[in-house]
Amino acid sequence: MFSIFNIHRMSVTKQLSFSFLVVIFIGSLLLSLPIAHCHNAPATTYLDHLFTAVSMVCVTGLSVFPVAEVYNGFGQVISMFLMQIGGLGLVTLISISYFVLNRKMSLRDQNLLQSAITYDSANNLKSYLFTIYRVTLIIESICALLLMIDFIPRYGLSHGIFNSLFLAISAFCNAGFDNLGGSSLQHFQTNTLVNLVIAFLIISGGLGFMVWRDLYHAARHFFRSKPRRLRAFAKQLNNHTLLVLETTAVLLILGTALSWLLEASNPKTIGQLSLAKQGLVSFFQTVTMRTAGFSTINYAQAENSTNLVYIIQMMIGGSPGGTAGGMKVTVVAVLFLLLKSEVRGQTQVTYRFRTVPRKIIRQTLVVLIFFFSVLLTAYLLLLEFEPHLSPFALFFEATSALATVGVSMDITTKLSTVGRIIIMVLMFIGRVGPITVIMALLQNRRREVTYAKTDIILG
């Protein structure tokens, strides 16, 4: 008979999925307790709280009701814990499993887990994991203090502090939940402080902890060396960090420009704002589409062309080893490098005078196929079970769920029970799926099989 105590006999990938399910189940039970609800909260069902728990643990942000209207302080504290556990995700579960429970980790499992969290050093993995906690605490605390500058005068001392902490955790974990009302951050559309702090939190969580570690060591070397040169700083960064930073910068610049160009004349979104404010709102939408889930515009009122750009941004997502979802920027970057090498007639895919291994190319293509296979299957089911809703809005919703973004064209509350279950499955797969797929690929032992070559015509 299966027992929860036999979890140590499972493979690492099964442990990961099972642990997420356990956290979701416990969280949904706690959120459904009357003591977690406001005394005048609207009527809700267990499915509503399960949907919210899935969204929080999978750091998505989709919800069938505003958090502040249903959950009291206790319920919102539970929400913060669920988002923090979900945001740190694999890192948290590894720490609990191997260091709190004092389990021994085999060398093979340690190498597998290091690959899954983009930790490529032979140094102490335990030290690296606890460094992640310290970095998370520092960034969230500093940004919460900055938010208090605006929130304490606005909401009062206690509520201002609590709201700042809630939003800082949610933003760093790319969860997309807020406790300020039912319209996300639309009331703060032109608030420079709130927009920039939240954007910094989203980018910080989405960069990946390996990138932060690399930046820290490069900065320390930079300030210790004389003379100080930026070129020397860049040379200290590994190619993974450089690829992530370059791709992220390009996506943010292009995304901001496209969002502004397509929405500048739309009076329902940013058309009535000054040029500077239009730039701020456009930048924030581009950042939040990297799997954060906050919004300062109503996407149901945005142009279809703009929402299509947002869908593409959602699919790309953030960086591996962080709190973001999506296919990851490194997948897109490797695909671009592959295209560039084919156009140039190169036999190898290269980056900065280094060859990208073929196994990375294979893993990239597998993640791509996995992502679109799940997305199109779920979209087909949504079209079948939600015929009364806009097909484009359903595709937007499905992409948002699978990429763990959490933005919506105002149709989440209109979904049927089956539709909500489909979205919950998408959120779970979006959070756990890419990690488990990569780990499964890393676990597989390669066998060299050689046959005679054949030709296949592609076009």
XYZ file of N, CA and C in Angstrom, residues 155-285:
393
model
N -2.492 53.996 3.527
C -3.325 52.994 4.209
C -3.201 53.019 5.730
N -2.320 53.848 6.267
C -2.083 53.825 7.701
C -0.885 52.946 8.027
N -0.408 53.020 9.265
C 0.825 52.340 9.654
C 0.743 50.822 9.507
N -0.210 50.195 10.189
C -0.269 48.726 10.196
C -0.598 48.156 8.817
N -1.646 48.701 8.188
C -2.034 48.213 6.868
C -0.974 48.558 5.818
N -0.335 49.698 5.967
C 0.710 50.081 5.019
C 1.893 49.129 5.063
N 2.299 48.737 6.277
C 3.410 47.793 6.422
C 3.019 46.421 5.884
N 1.825 45.954 6.283
C 1.388 44.619 5.857
C 1.209 44.545 4.343
N 0.566 45.550 3.770
C 0.360 45.558 2.317
C 1.683 45.598 1.559
N 2.658 46.320 2.095
C 3.972 46.396 1.464
C 4.659 45.037 1.472
N 4.586 44.338 2.609
C 5.183 43.008 2.710
C 4.500 42.023 1.768
N 3.166 42.064 1.740
C 2.397 41.158 0.875
C 2.780 41.364 -0.585
N 2.830 42.612 -1.000
C 3.107 42.915 -2.401
C 4.566 42.604 -2.760
N 5.486 42.840 -1.824
C 6.895 42.560 -2.082
C 7.117 41.064 -2.292
N 6.513 40.239 -1.446
C 6.636 38.781 -1.585
C 6.000 38.317 -2.878
N 4.810 38.817 -3.152
C 4.095 38.418 -4.358
C 4.862 38.796 -5.623
N 5.444 39.995 -5.639
C 6.154 40.467 -6.824
C 7.472 39.720 -7.024
N 8.251 39.534 -5.960
C 9.525 38.831 -6.101
C 9.312 37.385 -6.534
N 8.244 36.769 -6.025
C 7.927 35.391 -6.403
C 7.201 35.311 -7.741
N 6.983 36.453 -8.378
C 6.277 36.512 -9.653
C 4.889 35.909 -9.539
N 4.241 36.091 -8.388
C 2.936 35.474 -8.133
C 1.779 36.288 -8.698
N 1.881 37.609 -8.658
C 0.856 38.441 -9.272
C -0.366 38.718 -8.420
N -0.367 38.269 -7.155
C -1.496 38.546 -6.271
C -1.278 39.864 -5.532
N -2.375 40.548 -5.248
C -2.314 41.744 -4.412
C -3.493 41.722 -3.458
N -3.416 42.481 -2.406
C -4.502 42.574 -1.422
C -5.054 43.994 -1.372
N -5.071 44.659 -2.542
C -5.471 46.062 -2.615
C -6.842 46.268 -3.239
N -7.449 45.204 -3.749
C -8.756 45.345 -4.396
C -8.900 44.384 -5.554
N -9.867 44.657 -6.417
C -10.151 43.740 -7.507
C -9.623 44.169 -8.861
N -8.809 45.213 -8.912
C -8.324 45.703 -10.209
C -6.805 45.727 -10.278
N -6.166 44.800 -9.541
C -4.707 44.689 -9.517
C -4.086 46.044 -9.165
N -3.148 46.529 -9.964
C -2.467 47.796 -9.669
C -2.918 48.926 -10.588
N -4.127 48.804 -11.133
C -4.600 49.815 -12.074
C -4.765 51.186 -11.421
N -5.006 51.209 -10.105
C -5.104 52.491 -9.404
C -3.728 53.151 -9.240
N -2.676 52.371 -9.477
C -1.312 52.896 -9.360
C -0.663 53.012 -10.734
N -1.459 53.163 -11.758
C -0.980 53.146 -13.135
C 0.148 54.138 -13.390
N 0.052 55.325 -12.835
C 1.062 56.363 -13.080
C 1.907 56.658 -11.845
N 1.860 55.780 -10.846
C 2.657 55.952 -9.633
C 4.063 55.420 -9.902
N 5.008 56.316 -10.066
C 6.361 55.932 -10.461
C 7.031 55.034 -9.435
N 6.923 55.384 -8.157
C 7.578 54.606 -7.105
C 7.072 53.171 -7.093
N 5.757 52.988 -7.031
C 5.180 51.642 -6.955
C 5.516 50.844 -8.208
N 5.400 51.463 -9.373
C 5.679 50.764 -10.625
C 7.127 50.286 -10.704
N 8.058 51.164 -10.376
C 9.473 50.807 -10.504
C 9.908 49.787 -9.451
N 9.390 49.908 -8.230
C 9.740 48.940 -7.183
C 9.205 47.554 -7.532
N 7.949 47.495 -7.953
C 7.353 46.211 -8.325
C 8.074 45.624 -9.543
N 8.400 46.473 -10.512
C 9.128 46.000 -11.696
C 10.492 45.440 -11.306
N 11.193 46.118 -10.392
C 12.496 45.624 -9.943
C 12.362 44.269 -9.254
N 11.323 44.113 -8.426
C 11.093 42.837 -7.740
C 10.829 41.713 -8.739
N 10.008 42.005 -9.739
C 9.672 41.000 -10.750
C 10.923 40.564 -11.504
N 11.709 41.542 -11.947
C 12.927 41.231 -12.694
C 13.925 40.481 -11.819
N 14.043 40.899 -10.555
C 14.985 40.256 -9.635
C 14.643 38.784 -9.447
N 13.369 38.507 -9.176
C 12.971 37.116 -8.989
C 13.078 36.309 -10.256
N 12.843 36.967 -11.398
C 12.836 36.262 -12.668
C 14.198 36.026 -13.284
N 15.237 36.710 -12.788
C 16.573 36.545 -13.365
C 17.175 35.178 -13.046
N 16.841 34.641 -11.889
C 17.437 33.370 -11.483
C 18.538 33.593 -10.470
N 18.599 32.718 -9.481
C 19.542 32.911 -8.384
C 20.982 32.696 -8.818
N 21.195 31.861 -9.826
C 22.556 31.658 -10.328
C 23.100 32.942 -10.931
N 22.230 33.701 -11.593
C 22.653 34.976 -12.184
C 23.033 35.964 -11.089
N 22.219 36.021 -10.027
C 22.519 36.920 -8.921
C 23.846 36.544 -8.245
N 24.070 35.261 -8.093
C 25.323 34.793 -7.491
C 26.510 35.216 -8.348
N 26.371 35.070 -9.652
C 27.446 35.434 -10.561
C 27.690 36.942 -10.547
N 26.601 37.725 -10.531
C 26.728 39.177 -10.473
C 27.403 39.633 -9.182
N 27.069 38.961 -8.089
C 27.659 39.317 -6.794
C 29.176 39.103 -6.807
N 29.606 37.948 -7.298
C 31.040 37.656 -7.329
C 31.778 38.590 -8.289
N 31.153 38.914 -9.421
C 31.771 39.830 -10.375
C 31.888 41.235 -9.780
N 30.840 41.674 -9.062
C 30.865 42.999 -8.441
C 31.932 43.073 -7.351
N 32.051 41.999 -6.569
C 33.063 41.993 -5.511
C 34.468 42.071 -6.096
N 34.690 41.352 -7.182
C 35.992 41.404 -7.855
C 36.236 42.782 -8.458
N 35.155 43.399 -8.982
C 35.268 44.716 -9.616
C 35.693 45.783 -8.613
N 35.089 45.796 -7.427
C 35.397 46.829 -6.438
C 36.728 46.586 -5.729
N 37.224 45.368 -5.795
C 38.510 45.079 -5.174
C 39.683 45.347 -6.103
N 39.407 45.392 -7.408
C 40.476 45.547 -8.384
C 40.709 47.018 -8.724
N 41.909 47.332 -9.133
C 42.269 48.685 -9.581
C 43.147 48.565 -10.810
N 42.896 49.332 -11.858
C 41.754 50.240 -12.016
C 40.457 49.468 -12.272
N 39.338 50.120 -12.004
C 38.043 49.497 -12.180
C 37.523 49.756 -13.592
N 37.327 48.687 -14.328
C 36.862 48.802 -15.705
C 35.643 47.898 -15.910
N 34.653 48.432 -16.630
C 33.435 47.666 -16.873
C 33.714 46.418 -17.701
N 34.696 46.519 -18.606
C 35.029 45.350 -19.422
C 35.539 44.219 -18.538
N 36.300 44.570 -17.520
C 36.801 43.552 -16.591
C 35.646 42.935 -15.804
N 34.636 43.761 -15.471
C 33.459 43.255 -14.766
C 32.726 42.234 -15.629
N 32.538 42.555 -16.912
C 31.833 41.651 -17.823
C 32.580 40.344 -18.010
N 33.924 40.408 -17.989
C 34.706 39.195 -18.173
C 34.557 38.227 -17.009
N 34.150 38.736 -15.850
C 33.967 37.876 -14.682
C 32.652 37.086 -14.747
N 31.745 37.509 -15.630
C 30.443 36.849 -15.729
C 30.548 35.634 -16.654
N 29.866 34.540 -16.275
C 29.875 33.374 -17.145
C 28.898 33.578 -18.300
N 28.963 32.701 -19.277
C 28.161 32.873 -20.493
C 26.662 32.728 -20.231
N 26.283 31.900 -19.256
C 24.859 31.784 -18.918
C 24.316 33.121 -18.459
N 25.047 33.778 -17.550
C 24.603 35.080 -17.037
C 24.533 36.115 -18.151
N 25.550 36.158 -18.985
C 25.566 37.126 -20.090
C 24.414 36.890 -21.055
N 24.142 35.625 -21.357
C 23.039 35.307 -22.272
C 21.709 35.718 -21.677
N 21.514 35.447 -20.389
C 20.268 35.829 -19.711
C 20.101 37.342 -19.696
N 21.163 38.064 -19.329
C 21.080 39.525 -19.231
C 20.853 40.164 -20.601
N 21.565 39.689 -21.607
C 21.408 40.249 -22.959
C 20.005 39.986 -23.493
N 19.526 38.746 -23.353
C 18.196 38.403 -23.857
C 17.118 39.162 -23.107
N 17.258 39.264 -21.787
C 16.279 39.997 -20.977
C 16.214 41.458 -21.386
N 17.376 42.077 -21.585
C 17.422 43.484 -21.981
C 16.746 43.699 -23.335
N 17.035 42.815 -24.292
C 16.432 42.939 -25.622
C 14.921 42.789 -25.550
N 14.454 41.807 -24.779
C 13.010 41.571 -24.656
C 12.306 42.744 -23.979
N 12.941 43.320 -22.966
C 12.324 44.457 -22.269
C 12.246 45.686 -23.170
N 13.313 45.942 -23.912
C 13.336 47.119 -24.800
C 12.343 46.957 -25.938
N 12.386 45.805 -26.613
C 11.458 45.568 -27.723
C 10.013 45.519 -27.243
N 9.798 44.861 -26.117
C 8.442 44.744 -25.586
C 7.856 46.089 -25.212
N 8.661 46.934 -24.562
C 8.195 48.271 -24.189
C 7.860 49.097 -25.424
N 8.734 49.044 -26.427
C 8.512 49.815 -27.652
C 7.256 49.356 -28.389
N 7.073 48.043 -28.514
C 5.894 47.516 -29.208
C 4.614 47.829 -28.440
N 4.654 47.664 -27.131
C 3.476 47.953 -26.310
C 3.068 49.417 -26.447
N 4.061 50.306 -26.447
C 3.758 51.736 -26.581
C 3.238 52.068 -27.977
N 3.880 51.542 -29.016
C 3.465 51.835 -30.390
C 2.033 51.369 -30.672
N 1.672 50.209 -30.137
C 0.362 49.637 -30.415
C -0.750 50.232 -29.559
N -0.396 50.779 -28.389
C -1.428 51.277 -27.470
C -1.443 52.795 -27.318
N -0.496 53.489 -27.912
C -0.381 54.939 -27.710
C -1.634 55.700 -28.127
N -2.358 55.192 -29.102
C -3.562 55.884 -29.580
C -4.843 55.297 -29.018
N -4.735 54.362 -28.071
C -5.918 53.733 -27.468
C -6.310 54.480 -26.200
N -7.407 55.249 -26.234
C -7.793 56.033 -25.058
C -8.254 55.184 -23.886
N -8.563 53.899 -24.121
C -9.031 53.021 -23.043
C -7.892 52.476 -22.189
N -6.669 52.647 -22.675
C -5.524 52.139 -21.916
C -4.544 53.258 -21.563
N -3.747 53.721 -22.544
C -2.736 54.743 -22.236
C -2.854 55.967 -23.145
N -3.845 56.000 -24.015
C -3.960 57.087 -24.987
C -4.132 58.461 -24.366
N -4.684 58.520 -23.151
C -4.930 59.810 -22.499
C -3.760 60.267 -21.629
N -2.701 59.476 -21.558
C -1.579 59.810 -20.677
C -0.511 60.601 -21.418
N 0.354 61.246 -20.642
C 1.490 61.956 -21.232
C 2.479 60.935 -21.783
N 3.425 61.390 -22.594
C 4.389 60.497 -23.218
C 5.206 59.739 -22.170
N 5.622 60.440 -21.120
C 6.424 59.800 -20.076
C 5.623 58.719 -19.358
N 4.362 59.019 -19.047
C 3.514 58.042 -18.366
C 3.197 56.865 -19.279
N 3.032 57.127 -20.573
C 2.815 56.034 -21.523
C 4.011 55.080 -21.518
N 5.208 55.657 -21.465
C 6.416 54.838 -21.425
C 6.488 54.002 -20.158
N 6.095 54.602 -19.013
C 6.106 53.894 -17.735
C 5.140 52.716 -17.756
N 3.924 52.955 -18.231
C 2.910 51.894 -18.276
C 3.325 50.798 -19.254
N 3.856 51.178 -20.397
C 4.291 50.199 -21.395
C 5.431 49.336 -20.849
N 6.357 49.974 -20.145
C 7.464 49.235 -19.536
C 6.948 48.259 -18.493
N 6.022 48.695 -17.673
C 5.503 47.830 -16.612
C 4.779 46.623 -17.194
N 3.985 46.820 -18.257
C 3.282 45.686 -18.869
C 4.276 44.677 -19.426
